[in-house]
């Protein structure tokens, strides 16, 4: 795991050709520049438009804002804690049982919620826990009286955990996978029990990964919109994102929207800063692994406990997914399958998702490389570019897509380029929004690989393409595939951007789904949700196959 | 999850367009459910193009609010000849932009409840807001807004948020029209019956048809869809004694469109049978102009509001923010 701020060892400052470093840093700077242009351009557009009337921005700071900021932070903090803590233990259980039956399927399933539009997930959860849900009658019996459903804070939390627990589990697992097999062998040789091995082997790695994963989940929850409004039970549950949307969409007050967005970024930055205090710098074991397999001896008691933990998490995640699929099966699937609009949307979705994911992985790799390269170079404190490449770029997640869309519209409105811009914007914005996920999957492995192999490569004079093909690719292909899968799932389910640029030129599956839902065609929408889920699983399967390590 | 922000996030400002054809062209900005394959757009386009021998191009954004925003941003250089899909709550603001001109056609054939006197915008369809209920779950639906407000808190209703949705704003105006200054008290009582407040119509109606609540705010015309497309009379509109608030959808000619002779042709076409016949079973609204075909009998089974409630566009424009804040305060308590 990468030391966040400290050079891991003094010896890492080794002789390497300056040219090689510059290439990495240049790639990172290019990636940052692309992000800066995307976000900065949008802000510029809105600021130019909004500067004429600042009254909305000034009037923005009132008691209402105070209330929604409190609620936004509170629900996001709770959602994050409830997602992260169980995820640590589920990931650990999965990591200790590499042969767990159905493990690969479970992991694929865990990336699925990300691909579901929020309203589909909300309906899936309500199909179980709502007032008319499958579990309503047993719950009524238990609670005495009529089951009131999960509207209110509880509903928001359940939905956020549904999205984020599986996400965090996969990322924690990814972090645990960077532990060299030798450590497991050593732990086993020293006769460490599960408690000792958790404390001494697993926890340091998990803790180092914690701030970034918690930060990612927090950002997803702080910007929650549809879930918060739909399941929140009333306007007392309102997030800043709702206020941004309202300011831009209903009142068209760019100054106010920009003010709220900046506030959202500042609040997130404060929380992220606090989170980094929870983390720790773990030294990366830079020696090459000798052992090939994981040596973990697990007692029956622990095995049962782990299995129970995995089963619980699986039920929680799979429940709403199964409910969604069941609803989808009731739709007129043969008619949908023959519908040219569905074919077109499916194709558009696949092309956009794959393009966005490729771009996203490229940006993530560039940023990881630049950060690592800069971390090696500097004396003590992280420089500006390094900090940006490390954590700063992740903040794009809290810039609402509607802000980016509206800002660019303002900039391009009088140019003919506007019409060609829609598909480009969709792919780019999706890629940038998915980048924090890709980076989360890729960076730990990248840093570990760099730490282990940089000196060796320098000694062997391996650089550039040869090094990438011979040294980096074999260890990075699995994390890259994970990052790719997440970026793809995210782009598949995305609507924020699509909706902004969608209309006639870029109609994707989620767009079509919502259009059907918006014109009484609930069954069609359920069928399309099933199709979207299957498509996501299929693409995930391909990505996994691609990322599989060759047997050693 | 904001990433899936969605329906609402819908197009605030859509970006669309297709390269121009050589023939004469008319550009109409509208909302995307109008141009959807099952919406009125495709049939309207075909009929008008056959009549005028020209090219009719739709540019679709999310809804009426997005239409107005887009127009404001484009200003006088807008490519829109006609903007179709504003509702009466937006016309005052739309007029204030100075971007609309009188349509140059006779609107005498237009019929909407309460009559039509606006000289800039022309109505093409209308419907009243209504509480739709599930007759299998609710045996005694409310007979008035008062009964809805004072009724059994265990029988829930799903509403839309007036900060983000048109029906949501519609109910705020409806309650205002009935309760006047007492609206906050009414909302405080109604709050107990509200299951949840969704960002848009789709989410609310989805929860309702999933059986989460026996009532939802929608339109008097909603049951017609279920009768025609699903052959069921299970979902009904509750007729309220105080009357129902009216939504009228209108179109207007822009300053750009004033230079295009096709604009006036389209406006005349819009109020005629070729356009109006398409509306009921694609937009699920009542036609505002002359039709040739009789309405589907399902429309005859719908409730007819005893009284039409409507606040003037100017009054709405002047007070919308305060009234929404009032709603927010009462509902957040």
PDB file of C-alpha atoms in Angstrom, chain A residues 49 64 67 113-119 123 126 130-133 148 151 160 163-164 220-221 223-227 229-236 238 241-242 245-246 248-252 327 339 341 396-402 405-406 409-410 413-414 416 418-419 422 433 437 490 493-496 499-505 511-512 514-522, chain B residues 1-18 29 32-33 35-38 58-63 65-66 69-70 72-75 77 79 93 137 154-156 161-166 169 194-199 201-203 205-207 209-214 218-219 221-223 225-226 230 281 284 320-321 324-325 327-329 331-333:
ATOM      1  CA  UNK A  49     -23.513  33.934 -16.989  1.00  0.00           C
ATOM      2  CA  UNK A  64     -32.576  26.748   4.997  1.00  0.00           C
ATOM      3  CA  UNK A  67     -30.458  22.925   7.652  1.00  0.00           C
ATOM      4  CA  UNK A 113     -25.735  -1.870  -7.948  1.00  0.00           C
ATOM      5  CA  UNK A 114     -23.516   0.809  -9.440  1.00  0.00           C
ATOM      6  CA  UNK A 115     -25.043   0.183 -12.844  1.00  0.00           C
ATOM      7  CA  UNK A 116     -28.629   0.567 -11.652  1.00  0.00           C
ATOM      8  CA  UNK A 117     -30.298   3.962 -11.947  1.00  0.00           C
ATOM      9  CA  UNK A 118     -31.214   5.198  -8.473  1.00  0.00           C
ATOM     10  CA  UNK A 119     -34.945   4.894  -8.991  1.00  0.00           C
ATOM     11  CA  UNK A 123     -37.944   0.314  -6.326  1.00  0.00           C
ATOM     12  CA  UNK A 126     -38.996  -1.177  -1.719  1.00  0.00           C
ATOM     13  CA  UNK A 130     -41.654  -1.174   1.314  1.00  0.00           C
ATOM     14  CA  UNK A 131     -45.206  -1.052   2.618  1.00  0.00           C
ATOM     15  CA  UNK A 132     -46.246  -3.407  -0.161  1.00  0.00           C
ATOM     16  CA  UNK A 133     -42.950  -5.306  -0.186  1.00  0.00           C
ATOM     17  CA  UNK A 148     -44.684   1.656   7.748  1.00  0.00           C
ATOM     18  CA  UNK A 151     -39.332   5.981   4.368  1.00  0.00           C
ATOM     19  CA  UNK A 160     -26.886   3.954   0.337  1.00  0.00           C
ATOM     20  CA  UNK A 163     -24.941   0.859  -3.300  1.00  0.00           C
ATOM     21  CA  UNK A 164     -21.792   1.293  -1.278  1.00  0.00           C
ATOM     22  CA  UNK A 220     -21.255   9.296  -3.512  1.00  0.00           C
ATOM     23  CA  UNK A 221     -23.560   9.775  -0.528  1.00  0.00           C
ATOM     24  CA  UNK A 223     -24.287  14.020  -3.735  1.00  0.00           C
ATOM     25  CA  UNK A 224     -27.240  11.673  -3.438  1.00  0.00           C
ATOM     26  CA  UNK A 225     -30.396  13.102  -4.924  1.00  0.00           C
ATOM     27  CA  UNK A 226     -33.103  10.738  -6.155  1.00  0.00           C
ATOM     28  CA  UNK A 227     -32.610   8.287  -3.284  1.00  0.00           C
ATOM     29  CA  UNK A 229     -35.875  12.637  -2.090  1.00  0.00           C
ATOM     30  CA  UNK A 230     -37.724   9.438  -2.980  1.00  0.00           C
ATOM     31  CA  UNK A 231     -37.025   7.473   0.182  1.00  0.00           C
ATOM     32  CA  UNK A 232     -36.554  10.440   2.508  1.00  0.00           C
ATOM     33  CA  UNK A 233     -40.263  10.829   3.172  1.00  0.00           C
ATOM     34  CA  UNK A 234     -40.433  14.584   2.673  1.00  0.00           C
ATOM     35  CA  UNK A 235     -38.485  17.767   2.081  1.00  0.00           C
ATOM     36  CA  UNK A 236     -36.907  17.606   5.547  1.00  0.00           C
ATOM     37  CA  UNK A 238     -32.953  17.507   1.280  1.00  0.00           C
ATOM     38  CA  UNK A 241     -27.402  18.451  -4.562  1.00  0.00           C
ATOM     39  CA  UNK A 242     -31.164  19.072  -4.580  1.00  0.00           C
ATOM     40  CA  UNK A 245     -30.430  21.160  -9.096  1.00  0.00           C
ATOM     41  CA  UNK A 246     -33.220  23.508  -8.085  1.00  0.00           C
ATOM     42  CA  UNK A 248     -29.943  25.541 -12.009  1.00  0.00           C
ATOM     43  CA  UNK A 249     -32.941  23.747 -13.301  1.00  0.00           C
ATOM     44  CA  UNK A 250     -35.925  25.533 -11.862  1.00  0.00           C
ATOM     45  CA  UNK A 251     -34.694  29.017 -11.054  1.00  0.00           C
ATOM     46  CA  UNK A 252     -31.837  29.172 -13.541  1.00  0.00           C
ATOM     47  CA  UNK A 327     -40.244  -7.473 -11.849  1.00  0.00           C
ATOM     48  CA  UNK A 339     -37.986  -3.074 -30.347  1.00  0.00           C
ATOM     49  CA  UNK A 341     -35.323   1.621 -30.032  1.00  0.00           C
ATOM     50  CA  UNK A 396     -14.797  15.787  -9.620  1.00  0.00           C
ATOM     51  CA  UNK A 397     -17.273  13.372  -8.076  1.00  0.00           C
ATOM     52  CA  UNK A 398     -18.901  16.152  -6.103  1.00  0.00           C
ATOM     53  CA  UNK A 399     -19.323  18.438  -9.078  1.00  0.00           C
ATOM     54  CA  UNK A 400     -22.864  17.700 -10.204  1.00  0.00           C
ATOM     55  CA  UNK A 401     -23.139  16.621 -13.848  1.00  0.00           C
ATOM     56  CA  UNK A 402     -25.896  19.172 -14.314  1.00  0.00           C
ATOM     57  CA  UNK A 405     -23.602  20.218 -18.624  1.00  0.00           C
ATOM     58  CA  UNK A 406     -25.140  23.612 -18.060  1.00  0.00           C
ATOM     59  CA  UNK A 409     -23.940  24.650 -22.782  1.00  0.00           C
ATOM     60  CA  UNK A 410     -23.522  28.285 -21.850  1.00  0.00           C
ATOM     61  CA  UNK A 413     -24.489  27.872 -27.083  1.00  0.00           C
ATOM     62  CA  UNK A 414     -23.700  30.117 -29.993  1.00  0.00           C
ATOM     63  CA  UNK A 416     -22.298  25.099 -34.268  1.00  0.00           C
ATOM     64  CA  UNK A 418     -22.747  22.481 -29.826  1.00  0.00           C
ATOM     65  CA  UNK A 419     -24.490  19.815 -31.838  1.00  0.00           C
ATOM     66  CA  UNK A 422     -23.254  15.960 -27.079  1.00  0.00           C
ATOM     67  CA  UNK A 433     -16.718  10.763 -13.148  1.00  0.00           C
ATOM     68  CA  UNK A 437     -13.276   4.453  -9.057  1.00  0.00           C
ATOM     69  CA  UNK A 490     -20.905   3.443 -13.633  1.00  0.00           C
ATOM     70  CA  UNK A 493     -26.050   3.342 -15.158  1.00  0.00           C
ATOM     71  CA  UNK A 494     -25.325   6.984 -15.591  1.00  0.00           C
ATOM     72  CA  UNK A 495     -28.072   9.387 -16.310  1.00  0.00           C
ATOM     73  CA  UNK A 496     -26.932  12.668 -14.963  1.00  0.00           C
ATOM     74  CA  UNK A 499     -29.967  13.331 -19.391  1.00  0.00           C
ATOM     75  CA  UNK A 500     -28.201  16.609 -19.961  1.00  0.00           C
ATOM     76  CA  UNK A 501     -27.000  15.805 -23.421  1.00  0.00           C
ATOM     77  CA  UNK A 502     -29.236  12.922 -24.210  1.00  0.00           C
ATOM     78  CA  UNK A 503     -32.367  13.812 -25.984  1.00  0.00           C
ATOM     79  CA  UNK A 504     -32.381  12.467 -29.484  1.00  0.00           C
ATOM     80  CA  UNK A 505     -28.729  12.135 -30.269  1.00  0.00           C
ATOM     81  CA  UNK A 511     -32.467   7.106 -20.671  1.00  0.00           C
ATOM     82  CA  UNK A 512     -34.954   4.904 -22.460  1.00  0.00           C
ATOM     83  CA  UNK A 514     -36.729   6.613 -17.581  1.00  0.00           C
ATOM     84  CA  UNK A 515     -38.584   7.799 -20.627  1.00  0.00           C
ATOM     85  CA  UNK A 516     -40.802   4.705 -20.396  1.00  0.00           C
ATOM     86  CA  UNK A 517     -41.247   5.174 -16.671  1.00  0.00           C
ATOM     87  CA  UNK A 518     -42.194   8.779 -17.363  1.00  0.00           C
ATOM     88  CA  UNK A 519     -45.017   7.818 -19.684  1.00  0.00           C
ATOM     89  CA  UNK A 520     -46.894   5.171 -17.689  1.00  0.00           C
ATOM     90  CA  UNK A 521     -44.886   2.265 -19.170  1.00  0.00           C
ATOM     91  CA  UNK A 522     -43.789   0.836 -15.829  1.00  0.00           C
TER      92      UNK A 522
ATOM     93  CA  UNK B   1     -26.380   8.547  -5.816  1.00  0.00           C
ATOM     94  CA  UNK B   2     -25.775  11.550  -7.768  1.00  0.00           C
ATOM     95  CA  UNK B   3     -24.219   9.710 -10.544  1.00  0.00           C
ATOM     96  CA  UNK B   4     -27.551   8.448 -11.462  1.00  0.00           C
ATOM     97  CA  UNK B   5     -29.145  11.643 -10.852  1.00  0.00           C
ATOM     98  CA  UNK B   6     -31.632  11.317 -13.195  1.00  0.00           C
ATOM     99  CA  UNK B   7     -34.932  11.888 -14.447  1.00  0.00           C
ATOM    100  CA  UNK B   8     -35.102  15.073 -12.960  1.00  0.00           C
ATOM    101  CA  UNK B   9     -31.787  15.916 -13.857  1.00  0.00           C
ATOM    102  CA  UNK B  10     -33.155  15.575 -17.029  1.00  0.00           C
ATOM    103  CA  UNK B  11     -32.143  17.834 -19.581  1.00  0.00           C
ATOM    104  CA  UNK B  12     -31.949  21.217 -18.331  1.00  0.00           C
ATOM    105  CA  UNK B  13     -30.681  22.350 -21.588  1.00  0.00           C
ATOM    106  CA  UNK B  14     -30.720  19.764 -24.245  1.00  0.00           C
ATOM    107  CA  UNK B  15     -28.276  19.709 -27.012  1.00  0.00           C
ATOM    108  CA  UNK B  16     -29.616  18.342 -30.129  1.00  0.00           C
ATOM    109  CA  UNK B  17     -29.977  18.917 -33.728  1.00  0.00           C
ATOM    110  CA  UNK B  18     -29.615  17.485 -37.055  1.00  0.00           C
ATOM    111  CA  UNK B  29     -38.283  23.326 -29.420  1.00  0.00           C
ATOM    112  CA  UNK B  32     -38.733  14.964 -24.886  1.00  0.00           C
ATOM    113  CA  UNK B  33     -41.893  13.024 -24.073  1.00  0.00           C
ATOM    114  CA  UNK B  35     -40.947  13.625 -29.437  1.00  0.00           C
ATOM    115  CA  UNK B  36     -40.722  10.115 -27.928  1.00  0.00           C
ATOM    116  CA  UNK B  37     -41.724   7.298 -30.301  1.00  0.00           C
ATOM    117  CA  UNK B  38     -45.023   6.865 -28.448  1.00  0.00           C
ATOM    118  CA  UNK B  58     -37.969  19.022 -33.239  1.00  0.00           C
ATOM    119  CA  UNK B  59     -35.308  19.849 -30.684  1.00  0.00           C
ATOM    120  CA  UNK B  60     -36.234  18.179 -27.421  1.00  0.00           C
ATOM    121  CA  UNK B  61     -35.326  19.117 -23.870  1.00  0.00           C
ATOM    122  CA  UNK B  62     -36.606  17.710 -20.568  1.00  0.00           C
ATOM    123  CA  UNK B  63     -39.722  19.761 -19.936  1.00  0.00           C
ATOM    124  CA  UNK B  65     -38.962  24.652 -17.423  1.00  0.00           C
ATOM    125  CA  UNK B  66     -35.936  23.448 -19.362  1.00  0.00           C
ATOM    126  CA  UNK B  69     -34.200  28.146 -19.565  1.00  0.00           C
ATOM    127  CA  UNK B  70     -32.758  27.156 -22.878  1.00  0.00           C
ATOM    128  CA  UNK B  72     -33.372  32.490 -22.136  1.00  0.00           C
ATOM    129  CA  UNK B  73     -29.789  31.345 -22.621  1.00  0.00           C
ATOM    130  CA  UNK B  74     -29.967  31.478 -26.384  1.00  0.00           C
ATOM    131  CA  UNK B  75     -31.688  34.827 -26.365  1.00  0.00           C
ATOM    132  CA  UNK B  77     -30.134  34.296 -31.545  1.00  0.00           C
ATOM    133  CA  UNK B  79     -32.750  28.749 -33.589  1.00  0.00           C
ATOM    134  CA  UNK B  93     -41.912  34.594 -17.266  1.00  0.00           C
ATOM    135  CA  UNK B 137     -57.145  -0.613  -1.901  1.00  0.00           C
ATOM    136  CA  UNK B 154     -52.694   5.599   7.511  1.00  0.00           C
ATOM    137  CA  UNK B 155     -53.981   5.952   3.956  1.00  0.00           C
ATOM    138  CA  UNK B 156     -51.004   7.472   2.266  1.00  0.00           C
ATOM    139  CA  UNK B 161     -41.589  18.068  -4.990  1.00  0.00           C
ATOM    140  CA  UNK B 162     -42.625  21.554  -6.176  1.00  0.00           C
ATOM    141  CA  UNK B 163     -38.940  22.504  -6.235  1.00  0.00           C
ATOM    142  CA  UNK B 164     -38.270  20.046  -9.008  1.00  0.00           C
ATOM    143  CA  UNK B 165     -41.522  19.038 -10.686  1.00  0.00           C
ATOM    144  CA  UNK B 166     -44.508  20.547 -12.468  1.00  0.00           C
ATOM    145  CA  UNK B 169     -45.979  22.941  -8.140  1.00  0.00           C
ATOM    146  CA  UNK B 194     -47.756  11.932   2.727  1.00  0.00           C
ATOM    147  CA  UNK B 195     -45.755   8.748   2.301  1.00  0.00           C
ATOM    148  CA  UNK B 196     -42.944  10.518   0.518  1.00  0.00           C
ATOM    149  CA  UNK B 197     -42.241  13.407  -1.832  1.00  0.00           C
ATOM    150  CA  UNK B 198     -40.459  12.382  -5.009  1.00  0.00           C
ATOM    151  CA  UNK B 199     -38.364  14.534  -7.316  1.00  0.00           C
ATOM    152  CA  UNK B 201     -43.815  12.463 -11.618  1.00  0.00           C
ATOM    153  CA  UNK B 202     -42.216   9.171 -12.746  1.00  0.00           C
ATOM    154  CA  UNK B 203     -40.955   8.165  -9.317  1.00  0.00           C
ATOM    155  CA  UNK B 205     -46.340   7.146 -10.174  1.00  0.00           C
ATOM    156  CA  UNK B 206     -43.920   4.201 -10.018  1.00  0.00           C
ATOM    157  CA  UNK B 207     -44.337   3.947  -6.232  1.00  0.00           C
ATOM    158  CA  UNK B 209     -48.399   1.395  -9.223  1.00  0.00           C
ATOM    159  CA  UNK B 210     -46.050  -0.757  -7.115  1.00  0.00           C
ATOM    160  CA  UNK B 211     -48.667  -0.517  -4.386  1.00  0.00           C
ATOM    161  CA  UNK B 212     -46.615   1.507  -1.920  1.00  0.00           C
ATOM    162  CA  UNK B 213     -49.436   4.006  -1.463  1.00  0.00           C
ATOM    163  CA  UNK B 214     -53.116   3.949  -2.491  1.00  0.00           C
ATOM    164  CA  UNK B 218     -51.379  13.026 -11.216  1.00  0.00           C
ATOM    165  CA  UNK B 219     -53.914  14.130 -13.849  1.00  0.00           C
ATOM    166  CA  UNK B 221     -56.575  11.817 -17.686  1.00  0.00           C
ATOM    167  CA  UNK B 222     -54.296   9.200 -16.067  1.00  0.00           C
ATOM    168  CA  UNK B 223     -57.056   6.543 -15.743  1.00  0.00           C
ATOM    169  CA  UNK B 225     -54.134   5.347 -20.091  1.00  0.00           C
ATOM    170  CA  UNK B 226     -54.882   2.362 -17.869  1.00  0.00           C
ATOM    171  CA  UNK B 230     -54.071  -1.986 -19.909  1.00  0.00           C
ATOM    172  CA  UNK B 281     -53.793   8.930 -26.844  1.00  0.00           C
ATOM    173  CA  UNK B 284     -52.749  11.655 -22.554  1.00  0.00           C
ATOM    174  CA  UNK B 320     -44.142  31.086  -6.745  1.00  0.00           C
ATOM    175  CA  UNK B 321     -41.008  31.341  -4.638  1.00  0.00           C
ATOM    176  CA  UNK B 324     -42.863  27.012  -2.385  1.00  0.00           C
ATOM    177  CA  UNK B 325     -40.977  28.257   0.677  1.00  0.00           C
ATOM    178  CA  UNK B 327     -44.712  24.541   1.519  1.00  0.00           C
ATOM    179  CA  UNK B 328     -41.142  23.723   2.442  1.00  0.00           C
ATOM    180  CA  UNK B 329     -41.471  25.190   5.923  1.00  0.00           C
ATOM    181  CA  UNK B 331     -43.556  20.054   5.247  1.00  0.00           C
ATOM    182  CA  UNK B 332     -40.110  20.106   6.864  1.00  0.00           C
ATOM    183  CA  UNK B 333     -41.374  20.591  10.357  1.00  0.00           C
TER     184      UNK B 333
END
